Short mmCIF file of C-alpha atoms in Angstrom, two decimals:
data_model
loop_
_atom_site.label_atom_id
_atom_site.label_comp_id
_atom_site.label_asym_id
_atom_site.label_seq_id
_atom_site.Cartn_x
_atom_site.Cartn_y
_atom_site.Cartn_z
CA UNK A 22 -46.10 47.23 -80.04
CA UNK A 23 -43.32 46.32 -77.47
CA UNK A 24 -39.91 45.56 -78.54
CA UNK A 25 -38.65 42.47 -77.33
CA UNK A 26 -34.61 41.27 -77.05
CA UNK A 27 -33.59 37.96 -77.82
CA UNK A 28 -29.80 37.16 -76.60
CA UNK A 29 -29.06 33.62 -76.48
CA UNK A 30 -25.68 32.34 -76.36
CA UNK A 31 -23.57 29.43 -74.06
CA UNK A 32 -23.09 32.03 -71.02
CA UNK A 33 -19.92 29.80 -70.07
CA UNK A 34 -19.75 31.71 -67.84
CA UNK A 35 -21.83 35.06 -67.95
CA UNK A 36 -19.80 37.72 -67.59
CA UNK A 37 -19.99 41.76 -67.03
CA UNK A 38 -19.50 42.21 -70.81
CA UNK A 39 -22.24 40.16 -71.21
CA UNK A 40 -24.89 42.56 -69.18
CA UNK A 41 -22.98 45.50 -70.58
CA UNK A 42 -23.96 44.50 -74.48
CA UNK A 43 -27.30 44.16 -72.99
CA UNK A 44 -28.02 47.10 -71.23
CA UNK A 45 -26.56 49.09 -74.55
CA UNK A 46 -29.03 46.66 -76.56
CA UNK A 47 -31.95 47.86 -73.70
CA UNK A 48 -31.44 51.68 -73.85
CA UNK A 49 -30.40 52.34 -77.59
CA UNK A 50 -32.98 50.06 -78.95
CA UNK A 51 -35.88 51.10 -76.55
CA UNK A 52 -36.63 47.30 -75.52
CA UNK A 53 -39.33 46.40 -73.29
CA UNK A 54 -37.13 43.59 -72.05
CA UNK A 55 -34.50 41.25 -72.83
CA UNK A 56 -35.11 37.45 -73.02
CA UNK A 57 -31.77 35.60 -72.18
CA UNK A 58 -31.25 32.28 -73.59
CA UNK A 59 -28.61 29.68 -72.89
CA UNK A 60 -28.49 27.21 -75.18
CA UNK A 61 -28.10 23.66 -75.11
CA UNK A 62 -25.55 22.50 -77.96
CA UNK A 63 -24.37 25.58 -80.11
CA UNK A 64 -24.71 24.81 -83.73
CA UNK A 65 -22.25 27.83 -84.95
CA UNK A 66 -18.92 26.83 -82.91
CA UNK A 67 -17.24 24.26 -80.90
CA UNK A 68 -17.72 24.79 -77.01
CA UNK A 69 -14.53 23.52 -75.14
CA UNK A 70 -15.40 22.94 -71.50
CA UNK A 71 -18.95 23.71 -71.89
CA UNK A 72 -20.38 23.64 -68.45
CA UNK A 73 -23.93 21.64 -67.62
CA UNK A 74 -27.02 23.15 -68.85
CA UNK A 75 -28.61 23.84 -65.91
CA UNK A 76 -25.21 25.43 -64.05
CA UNK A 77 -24.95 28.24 -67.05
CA UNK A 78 -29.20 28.77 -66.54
CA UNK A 79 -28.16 29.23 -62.90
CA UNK A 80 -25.21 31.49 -63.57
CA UNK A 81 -27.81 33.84 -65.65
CA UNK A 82 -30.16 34.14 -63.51
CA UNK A 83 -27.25 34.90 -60.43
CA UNK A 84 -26.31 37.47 -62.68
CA UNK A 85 -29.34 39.05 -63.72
CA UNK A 86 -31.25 39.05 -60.66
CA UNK A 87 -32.29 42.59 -59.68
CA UNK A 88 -32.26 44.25 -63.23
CA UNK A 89 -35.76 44.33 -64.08
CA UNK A 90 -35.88 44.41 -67.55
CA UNK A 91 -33.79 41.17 -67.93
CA UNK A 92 -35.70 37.35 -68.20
CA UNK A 93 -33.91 34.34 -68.23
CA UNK A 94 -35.26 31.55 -70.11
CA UNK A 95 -34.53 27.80 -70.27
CA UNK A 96 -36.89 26.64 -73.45
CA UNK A 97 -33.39 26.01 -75.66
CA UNK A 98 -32.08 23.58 -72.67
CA UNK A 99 -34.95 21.85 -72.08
CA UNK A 100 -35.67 21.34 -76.11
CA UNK A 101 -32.30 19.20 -75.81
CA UNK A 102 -31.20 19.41 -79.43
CA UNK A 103 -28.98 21.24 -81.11
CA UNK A 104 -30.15 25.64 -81.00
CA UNK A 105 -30.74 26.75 -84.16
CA UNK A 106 -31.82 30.35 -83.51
CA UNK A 107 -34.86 29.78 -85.55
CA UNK A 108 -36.85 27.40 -83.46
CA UNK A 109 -36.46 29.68 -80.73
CA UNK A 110 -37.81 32.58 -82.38
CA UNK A 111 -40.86 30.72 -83.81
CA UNK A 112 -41.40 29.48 -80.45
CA UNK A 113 -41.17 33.46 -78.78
CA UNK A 114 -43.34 34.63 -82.10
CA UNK A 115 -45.90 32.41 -81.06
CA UNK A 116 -45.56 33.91 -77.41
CA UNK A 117 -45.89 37.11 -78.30
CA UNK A 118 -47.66 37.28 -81.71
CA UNK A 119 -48.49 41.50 -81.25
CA UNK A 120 -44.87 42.50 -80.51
CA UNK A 121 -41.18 42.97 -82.14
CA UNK A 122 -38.41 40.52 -81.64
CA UNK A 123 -34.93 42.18 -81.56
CA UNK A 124 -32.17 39.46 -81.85
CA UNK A 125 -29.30 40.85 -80.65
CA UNK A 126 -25.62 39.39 -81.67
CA UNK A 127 -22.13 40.31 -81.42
CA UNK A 128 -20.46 41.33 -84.83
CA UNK A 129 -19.09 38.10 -85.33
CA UNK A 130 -22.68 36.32 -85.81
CA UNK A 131 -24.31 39.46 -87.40
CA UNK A 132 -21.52 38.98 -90.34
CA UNK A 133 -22.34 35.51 -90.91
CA UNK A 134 -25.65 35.61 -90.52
CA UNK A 135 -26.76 34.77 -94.23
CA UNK A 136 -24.87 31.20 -93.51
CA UNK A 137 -27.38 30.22 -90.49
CA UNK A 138 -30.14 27.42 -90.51
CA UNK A 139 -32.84 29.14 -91.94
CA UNK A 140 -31.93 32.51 -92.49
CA UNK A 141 -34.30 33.89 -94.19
CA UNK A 142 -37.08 32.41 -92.11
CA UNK A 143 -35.18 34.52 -89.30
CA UNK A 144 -35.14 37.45 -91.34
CA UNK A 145 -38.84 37.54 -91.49
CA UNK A 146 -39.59 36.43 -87.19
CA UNK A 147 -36.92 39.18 -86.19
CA UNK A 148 -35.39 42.89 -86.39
CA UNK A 149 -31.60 41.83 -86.29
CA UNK A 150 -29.57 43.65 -83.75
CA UNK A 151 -25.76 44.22 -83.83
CA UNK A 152 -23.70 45.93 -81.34
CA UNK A 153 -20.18 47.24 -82.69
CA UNK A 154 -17.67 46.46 -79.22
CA UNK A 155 -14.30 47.62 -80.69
CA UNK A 156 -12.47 50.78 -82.65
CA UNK A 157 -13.67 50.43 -86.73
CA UNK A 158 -16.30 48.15 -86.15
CA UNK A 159 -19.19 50.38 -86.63
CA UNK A 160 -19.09 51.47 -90.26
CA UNK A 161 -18.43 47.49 -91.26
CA UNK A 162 -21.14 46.92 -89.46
CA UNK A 163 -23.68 49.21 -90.96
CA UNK A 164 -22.04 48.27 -94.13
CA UNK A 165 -23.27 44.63 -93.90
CA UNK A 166 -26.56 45.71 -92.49
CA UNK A 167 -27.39 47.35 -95.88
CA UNK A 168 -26.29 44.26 -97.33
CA UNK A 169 -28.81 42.03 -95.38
CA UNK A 170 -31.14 44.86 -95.98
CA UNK A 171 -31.24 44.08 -99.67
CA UNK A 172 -32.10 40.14 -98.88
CA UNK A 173 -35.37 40.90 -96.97
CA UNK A 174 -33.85 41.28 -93.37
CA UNK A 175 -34.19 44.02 -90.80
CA UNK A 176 -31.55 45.31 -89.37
CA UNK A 177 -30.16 48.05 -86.89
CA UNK A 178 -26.47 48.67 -85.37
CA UNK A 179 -25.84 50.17 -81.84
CA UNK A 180 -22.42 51.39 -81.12
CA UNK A 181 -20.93 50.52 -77.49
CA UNK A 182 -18.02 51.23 -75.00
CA UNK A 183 -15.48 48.54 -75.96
CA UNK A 184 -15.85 46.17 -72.31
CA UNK A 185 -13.16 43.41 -73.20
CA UNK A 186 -13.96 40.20 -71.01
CA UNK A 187 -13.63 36.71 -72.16
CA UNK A 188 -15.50 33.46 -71.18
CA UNK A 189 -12.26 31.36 -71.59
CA UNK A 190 -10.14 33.67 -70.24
CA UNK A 191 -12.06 33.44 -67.11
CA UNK A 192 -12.56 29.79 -66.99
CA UNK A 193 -8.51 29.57 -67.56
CA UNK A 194 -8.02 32.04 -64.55
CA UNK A 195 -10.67 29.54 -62.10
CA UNK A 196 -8.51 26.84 -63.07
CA UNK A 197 -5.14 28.39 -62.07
CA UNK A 198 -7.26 28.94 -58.76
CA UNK A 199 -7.96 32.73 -59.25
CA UNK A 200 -11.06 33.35 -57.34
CA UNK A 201 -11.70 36.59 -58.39
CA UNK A 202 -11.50 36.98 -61.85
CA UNK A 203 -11.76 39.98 -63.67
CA UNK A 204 -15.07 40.47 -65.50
CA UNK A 205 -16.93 38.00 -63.38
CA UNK A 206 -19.54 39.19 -60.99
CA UNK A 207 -19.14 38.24 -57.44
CA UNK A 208 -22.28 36.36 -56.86
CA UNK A 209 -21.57 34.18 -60.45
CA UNK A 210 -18.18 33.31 -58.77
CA UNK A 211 -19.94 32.27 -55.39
CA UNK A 212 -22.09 29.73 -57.33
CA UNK A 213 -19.33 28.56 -59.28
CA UNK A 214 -16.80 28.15 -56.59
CA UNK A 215 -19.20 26.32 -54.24
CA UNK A 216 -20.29 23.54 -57.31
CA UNK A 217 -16.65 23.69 -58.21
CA UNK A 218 -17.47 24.61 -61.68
CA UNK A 219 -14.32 24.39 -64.31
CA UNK A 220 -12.60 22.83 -61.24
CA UNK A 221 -12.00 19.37 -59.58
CA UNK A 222 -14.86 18.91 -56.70
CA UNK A 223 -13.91 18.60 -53.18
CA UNK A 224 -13.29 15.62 -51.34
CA UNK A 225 -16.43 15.26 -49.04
CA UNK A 226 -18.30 16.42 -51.61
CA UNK A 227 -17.34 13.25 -53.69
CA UNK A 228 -17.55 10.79 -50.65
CA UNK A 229 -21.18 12.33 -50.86
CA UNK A 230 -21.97 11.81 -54.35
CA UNK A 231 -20.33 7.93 -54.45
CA UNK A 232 -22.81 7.37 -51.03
CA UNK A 233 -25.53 9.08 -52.89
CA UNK A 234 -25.07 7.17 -56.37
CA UNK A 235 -25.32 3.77 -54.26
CA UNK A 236 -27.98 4.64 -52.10
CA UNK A 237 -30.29 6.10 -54.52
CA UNK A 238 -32.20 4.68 -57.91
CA UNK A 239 -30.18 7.27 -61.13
CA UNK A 240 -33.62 8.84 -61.04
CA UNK A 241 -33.92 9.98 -57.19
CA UNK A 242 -29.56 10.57 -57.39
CA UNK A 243 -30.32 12.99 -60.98
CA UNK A 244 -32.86 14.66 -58.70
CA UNK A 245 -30.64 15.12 -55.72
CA UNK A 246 -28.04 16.71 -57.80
CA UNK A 247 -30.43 19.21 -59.35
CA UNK A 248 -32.21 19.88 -55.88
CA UNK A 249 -28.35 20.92 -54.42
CA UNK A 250 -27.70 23.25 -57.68
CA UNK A 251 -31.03 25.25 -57.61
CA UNK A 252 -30.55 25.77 -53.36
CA UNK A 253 -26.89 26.90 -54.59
CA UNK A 254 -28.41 29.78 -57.23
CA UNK A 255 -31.56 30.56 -54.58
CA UNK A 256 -28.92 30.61 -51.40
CA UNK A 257 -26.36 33.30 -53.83
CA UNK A 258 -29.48 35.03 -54.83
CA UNK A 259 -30.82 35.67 -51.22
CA UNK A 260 -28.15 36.08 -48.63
CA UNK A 261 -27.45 32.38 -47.21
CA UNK A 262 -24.96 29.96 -46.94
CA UNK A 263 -24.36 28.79 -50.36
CA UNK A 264 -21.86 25.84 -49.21
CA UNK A 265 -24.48 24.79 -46.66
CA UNK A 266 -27.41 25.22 -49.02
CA UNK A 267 -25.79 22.94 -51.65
CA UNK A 268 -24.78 20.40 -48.98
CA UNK A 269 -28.38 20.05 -47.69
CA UNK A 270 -29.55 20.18 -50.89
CA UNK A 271 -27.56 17.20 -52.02
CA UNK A 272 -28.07 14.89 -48.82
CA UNK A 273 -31.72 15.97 -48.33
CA UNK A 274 -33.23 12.57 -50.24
CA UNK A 275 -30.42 10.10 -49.11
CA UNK A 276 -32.74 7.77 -46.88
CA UNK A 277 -35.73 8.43 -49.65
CA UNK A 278 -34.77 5.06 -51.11
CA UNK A 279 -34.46 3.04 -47.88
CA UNK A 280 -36.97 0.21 -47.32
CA UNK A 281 -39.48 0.34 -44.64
CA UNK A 282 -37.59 -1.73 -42.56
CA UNK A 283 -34.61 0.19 -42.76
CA UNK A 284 -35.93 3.42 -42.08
CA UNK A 285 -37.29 1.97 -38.81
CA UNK A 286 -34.48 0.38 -37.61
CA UNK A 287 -32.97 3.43 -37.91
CA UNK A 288 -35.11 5.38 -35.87
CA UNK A 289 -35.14 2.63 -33.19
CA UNK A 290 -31.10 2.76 -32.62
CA UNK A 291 -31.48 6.69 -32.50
CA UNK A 292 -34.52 6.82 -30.44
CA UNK A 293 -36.59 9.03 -32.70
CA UNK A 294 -40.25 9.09 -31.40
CA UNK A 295 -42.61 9.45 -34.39
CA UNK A 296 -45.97 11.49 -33.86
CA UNK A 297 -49.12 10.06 -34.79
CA UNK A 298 -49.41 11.59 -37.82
CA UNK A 299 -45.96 10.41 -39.19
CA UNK A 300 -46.11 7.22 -38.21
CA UNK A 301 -49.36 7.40 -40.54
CA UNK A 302 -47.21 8.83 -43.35
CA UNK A 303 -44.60 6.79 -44.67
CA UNK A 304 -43.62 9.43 -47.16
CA UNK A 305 -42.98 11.81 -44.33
CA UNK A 306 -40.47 9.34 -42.56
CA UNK A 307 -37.63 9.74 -45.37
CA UNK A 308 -36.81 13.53 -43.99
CA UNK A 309 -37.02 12.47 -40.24
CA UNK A 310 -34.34 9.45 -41.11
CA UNK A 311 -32.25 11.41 -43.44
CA UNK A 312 -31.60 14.21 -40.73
CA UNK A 313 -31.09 11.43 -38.31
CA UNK A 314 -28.39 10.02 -40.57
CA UNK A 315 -25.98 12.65 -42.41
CA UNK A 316 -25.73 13.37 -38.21
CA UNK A 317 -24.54 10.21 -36.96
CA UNK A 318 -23.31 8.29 -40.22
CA UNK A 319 -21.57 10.78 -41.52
CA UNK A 320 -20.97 13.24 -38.60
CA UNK A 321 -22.36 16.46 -40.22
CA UNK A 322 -23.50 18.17 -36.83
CA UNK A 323 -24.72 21.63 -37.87
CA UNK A 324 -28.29 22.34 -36.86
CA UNK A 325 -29.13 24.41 -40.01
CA UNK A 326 -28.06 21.82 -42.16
CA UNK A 327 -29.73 19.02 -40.23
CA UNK A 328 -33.22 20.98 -39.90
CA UNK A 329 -33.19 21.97 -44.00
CA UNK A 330 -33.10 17.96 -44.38
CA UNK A 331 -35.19 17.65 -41.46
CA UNK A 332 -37.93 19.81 -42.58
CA UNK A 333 -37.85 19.87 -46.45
CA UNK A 334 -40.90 17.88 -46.73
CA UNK A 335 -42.76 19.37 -44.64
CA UNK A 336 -41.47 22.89 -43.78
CA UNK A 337 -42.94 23.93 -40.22
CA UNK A 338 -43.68 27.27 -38.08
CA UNK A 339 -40.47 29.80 -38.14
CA UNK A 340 -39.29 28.51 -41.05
CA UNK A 341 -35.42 29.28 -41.78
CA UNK A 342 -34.06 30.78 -44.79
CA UNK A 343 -32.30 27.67 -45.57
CA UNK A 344 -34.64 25.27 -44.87
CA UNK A 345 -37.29 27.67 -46.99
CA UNK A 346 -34.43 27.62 -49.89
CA UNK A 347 -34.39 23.50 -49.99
CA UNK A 348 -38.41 23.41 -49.30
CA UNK A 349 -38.52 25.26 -52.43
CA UNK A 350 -35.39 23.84 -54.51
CA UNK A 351 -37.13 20.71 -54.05
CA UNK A 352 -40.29 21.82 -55.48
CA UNK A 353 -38.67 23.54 -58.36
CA UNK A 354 -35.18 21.96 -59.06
CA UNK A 355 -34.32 21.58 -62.52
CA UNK A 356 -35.88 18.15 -63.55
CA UNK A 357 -39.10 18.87 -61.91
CA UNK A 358 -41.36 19.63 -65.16
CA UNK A 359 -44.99 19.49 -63.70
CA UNK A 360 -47.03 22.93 -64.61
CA UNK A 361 -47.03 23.78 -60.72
CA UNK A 362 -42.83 24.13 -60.70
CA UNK A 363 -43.30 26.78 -63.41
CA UNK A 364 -45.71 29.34 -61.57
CA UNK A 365 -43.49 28.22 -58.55
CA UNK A 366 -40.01 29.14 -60.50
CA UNK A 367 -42.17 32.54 -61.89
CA UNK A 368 -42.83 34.09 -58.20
CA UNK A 369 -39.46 32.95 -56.79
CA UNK A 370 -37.87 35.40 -59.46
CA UNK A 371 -40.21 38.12 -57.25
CA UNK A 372 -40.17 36.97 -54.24
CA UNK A 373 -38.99 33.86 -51.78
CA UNK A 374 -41.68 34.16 -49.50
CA UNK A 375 -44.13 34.79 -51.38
CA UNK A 376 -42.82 31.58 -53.57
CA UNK A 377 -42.85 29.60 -49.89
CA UNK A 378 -46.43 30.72 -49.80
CA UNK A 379 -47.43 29.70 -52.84
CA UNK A 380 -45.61 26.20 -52.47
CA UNK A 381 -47.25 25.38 -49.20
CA UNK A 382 -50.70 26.43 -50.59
CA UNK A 383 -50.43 23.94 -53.20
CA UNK A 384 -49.37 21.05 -51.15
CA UNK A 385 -52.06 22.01 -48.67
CA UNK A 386 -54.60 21.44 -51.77
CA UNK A 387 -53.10 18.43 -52.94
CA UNK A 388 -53.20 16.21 -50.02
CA UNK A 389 -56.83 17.73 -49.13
CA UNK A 390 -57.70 16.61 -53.11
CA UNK A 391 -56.24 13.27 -52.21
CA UNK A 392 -58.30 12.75 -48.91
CA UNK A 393 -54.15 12.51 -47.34
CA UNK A 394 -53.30 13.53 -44.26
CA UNK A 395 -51.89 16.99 -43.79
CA UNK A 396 -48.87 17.73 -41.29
CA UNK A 397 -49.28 19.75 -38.70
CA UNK A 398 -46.24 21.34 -39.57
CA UNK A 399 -47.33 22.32 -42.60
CA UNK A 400 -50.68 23.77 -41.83
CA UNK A 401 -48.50 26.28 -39.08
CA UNK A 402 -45.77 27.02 -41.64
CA UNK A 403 -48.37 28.09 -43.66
CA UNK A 404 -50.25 29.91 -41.02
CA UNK A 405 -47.29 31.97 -39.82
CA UNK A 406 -46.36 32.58 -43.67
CA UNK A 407 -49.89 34.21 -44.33
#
C-alpha cells in the first residue's frame, strides 16, 4: 500500500516554507508522493488579496517543477465551490481505492480539526498529518493527536526545522516593489512579476487587454487571457522569455474574431500572399493576419514574438521554443477542458517536446478524421519533431 500526501491550501503565493513542510511530510512519513491542491474559495478563513485560481495553480507548479515526488492538482479549482477538504478526499479515495491518504496540515488546522465539514467522514478517508514548525509545539501537538485518536481519527505528528515565511508578508513586500522577497523562489517571482501579480499591470499591457476586450467575443478574450498565463508558467519552467511568452500569448487570437472581409483586406494592404492551402482554410488565416497586425497596428517588431503568433496554429519545421510554448499553451491553457488537454497537460509536466509531439499527432488525426486539409507546416513540424 503506497502512502499518499494530500496538502491543499490557497498557495497565495507558494513559498519555500511551503516545500520545506513538504519535503519533512515526504521523508518522515515515507510518502510515495505528495498531491498539492490549491483551492478555490477556502471555507476555514478569510483570504485578503486572494490571487486568480489559475495564477496560484501556475505558481505551484513553477515551484514544484523538478522535485519528483511532488503533483500539482487543479480538481478543487475547477469544482468552483467552496473546498471543503472532504470532497477532495472522496474524490482522491476513489482515485486510489488500494492506497493511504496522508492529509497533511499545519498545527493551526490539525487543532481545529474536530470543527471541519464533515469531520468524521475525514477521519475515516485519511491518516491526519501534523507538522510541529515552532519551539513547544510538538508535545501540544501529540497531545491533541491522542485526543482525535479517541474520536475514531488517525493521526501522526512530524517535528520540523522552524522555516518562518509568510504569504502576506511577501505579497506586502511585491507591493512596496521588492522584487526579491525573502522566502519566494526565483522562478515564482518571475511569473508573478511578468503577470504583475499583487501589483498594478503595465501600461501596454492594458492598451492590450482594452484592444483585446473590444476585438474579441468574452469567450475568445477569457481564452486569450488564459493562453498568455499558461505560456508565462511553461516559458519560467523552460528557459524562455517569460515577458515575450505572455505577450504572444495574449495577442496570439486578436484577428480570430475578424470577419472574412476584414481579414482580407488586411492581407491586401500588407501584401501577404496566401498559399493554396490557406487560402482553402479560413481557420488558418486568423494567425497569418494576427502576426501581420500586432506588427504594423501596434508596432510590436520582434520576430520571435511575431512568428509565436504567426505559427501557433500551425507550428512548422524548426520550431522555436517560444512558438512551441504558445503552440502548446493554446492547446492546454486553463479553460480548455476537452480529455485531449489533460494527457497534453500530463506529458508537458515530463517533457515539452515530447508534449509538442504529442499535440501535433493529435491534430494530424483530427483533421485526417474530418476529411480537412492538413498544413504543410504541420506535417514537417511533425516530421522534424519525430
Amino acid at each position: 500500500m503506497r502512502r499518499i500526501g494530500i496538502f491543499g491550501g490557497t498557495f497565495n503565493p507558494i513559498h519555500e516554507g511551503h516545500l520545506h513542510l513538504i519535503a519533512g511530510f515526504y521523508q518522515q512519513l515515507g510518502l510515495s508522493e505528495v498531491i498539492l491542491i490549491p483551492d478555490y474559495t477556502p471555507p476555514h478563513k478569510v483570504a485578503n488579496d486572494l490571487a486568480d485560481g489559475e495564477d496560484r495553480y501556475n505558481l505551484c507548479r513553477i515551484a514544484t517543477h523538478g522535485i519528483p515526488y511532488i503533483r500539482v492538482s487543479d480538481y478543487e479549482l475547477r469544482r468552483q465551490t467552496k473546498s471543503y477538504t472532504v470532497y477532495t478526499l472522496e474524490h482522491f479515495a476513489d482515485l486510489y481505492p488500494d492506497d493511504e491518504l496522508c492529509l497533511l496540515m499545519g498545527s493551526d488546522m490539525f487543532f481545529t480539526m474536530e470543527t471541519w465539514h464533515q469531520a468524521q467522514r475525514i477521519f475515516e478517508l485519511a491518516t491526519l498529518c501534523a507538522g510541529a514548525r515552532n519551539a513547544g509545539e510538538y508535545e501540544k501537538l501529540l497531545s491533541h493527536a491522542q485526543e482525535l485518536r479517541k474520536k475514531g481519527a488517525r493521526a501522526e505528528v512530524i517535528s520540523l526545522d522552524a522555516l518562518s515565511v509568510s504569504s502576506t508578508e511577501i505579497r506586502e513586500s511585491i507591493k512596496a516593489g521588492n522584487h526579491a522577497p525573502q522566502g519566494l523562489p526565483d522562478a515564482v517571482q518571475k511569473y508573478i512579476e511578468t503577470v504583475c501579480l499583487y501589483t498594478e499591470e503595465r501600461p501596454e499591457v492594458l492598451r492590450y487587454k482594452s484592444l483585446l476586450a473590444d476585438m474579441l467575443s468574452p469567450k475568445r478574450y477569457y481564452h486569450s487571457l488564459c493562453v498568455a498565463r499558461e505560456a508565462t508558467a511553461l516559458a519560467v519552467i523552460f528557459g524562455a522569455d517569460a515577458q515575450k511568452a505572455y505577450t504572444a500569448g495574449l495577442l496570439h487570437d486578436i484577428a480570430k474574431d475578424m470577419s472574412t472581409e476584414q481579414q482580407l483586406q488586411m492581407l491586401a494592404k500588407f501584401d501577404i500572399i496566401l498559399s493554396d492551402a490557406e487560402e482553402r482554410s479560413k481557420q488558418l488565416w486568423h494567425p497569418i493576419v494576427g502576426a501581420v497586425y500586432v506588427q504594423h497596428e501596434l508596432s510590436i517588431n520582434d520576430s520571435e514574438i511575431i512568428n509565436a503568433i504567426r505559427y501557433h496554429t500551425t507550428a512548422r519545421k524548426g520550431i522555436t521554443l517560444l512558438e512551441m510554448i504558445i503552440y502548446l499553451a493554446d492547446c492546454i491553457s486553463f479553460d480548455r477542458d476537452y480529455p485531449d488537454a489533460a494527457i497534453l497537460r500530463e506529458k508537458i509536466t515530463h517533457s515539452l517536446q515530447d508534449a509538442m509531439l504529442s499535440a501535433l499527432s493529435l491534430t494530424i488525426q483530427s483533421l485526417a478524421k474530418r476529411d480537412s486539409l492538413i498544413h504543410i507546416d504541420t506535417i514537417e513540424a511533425y516530421n522534424d519533431l519525430c
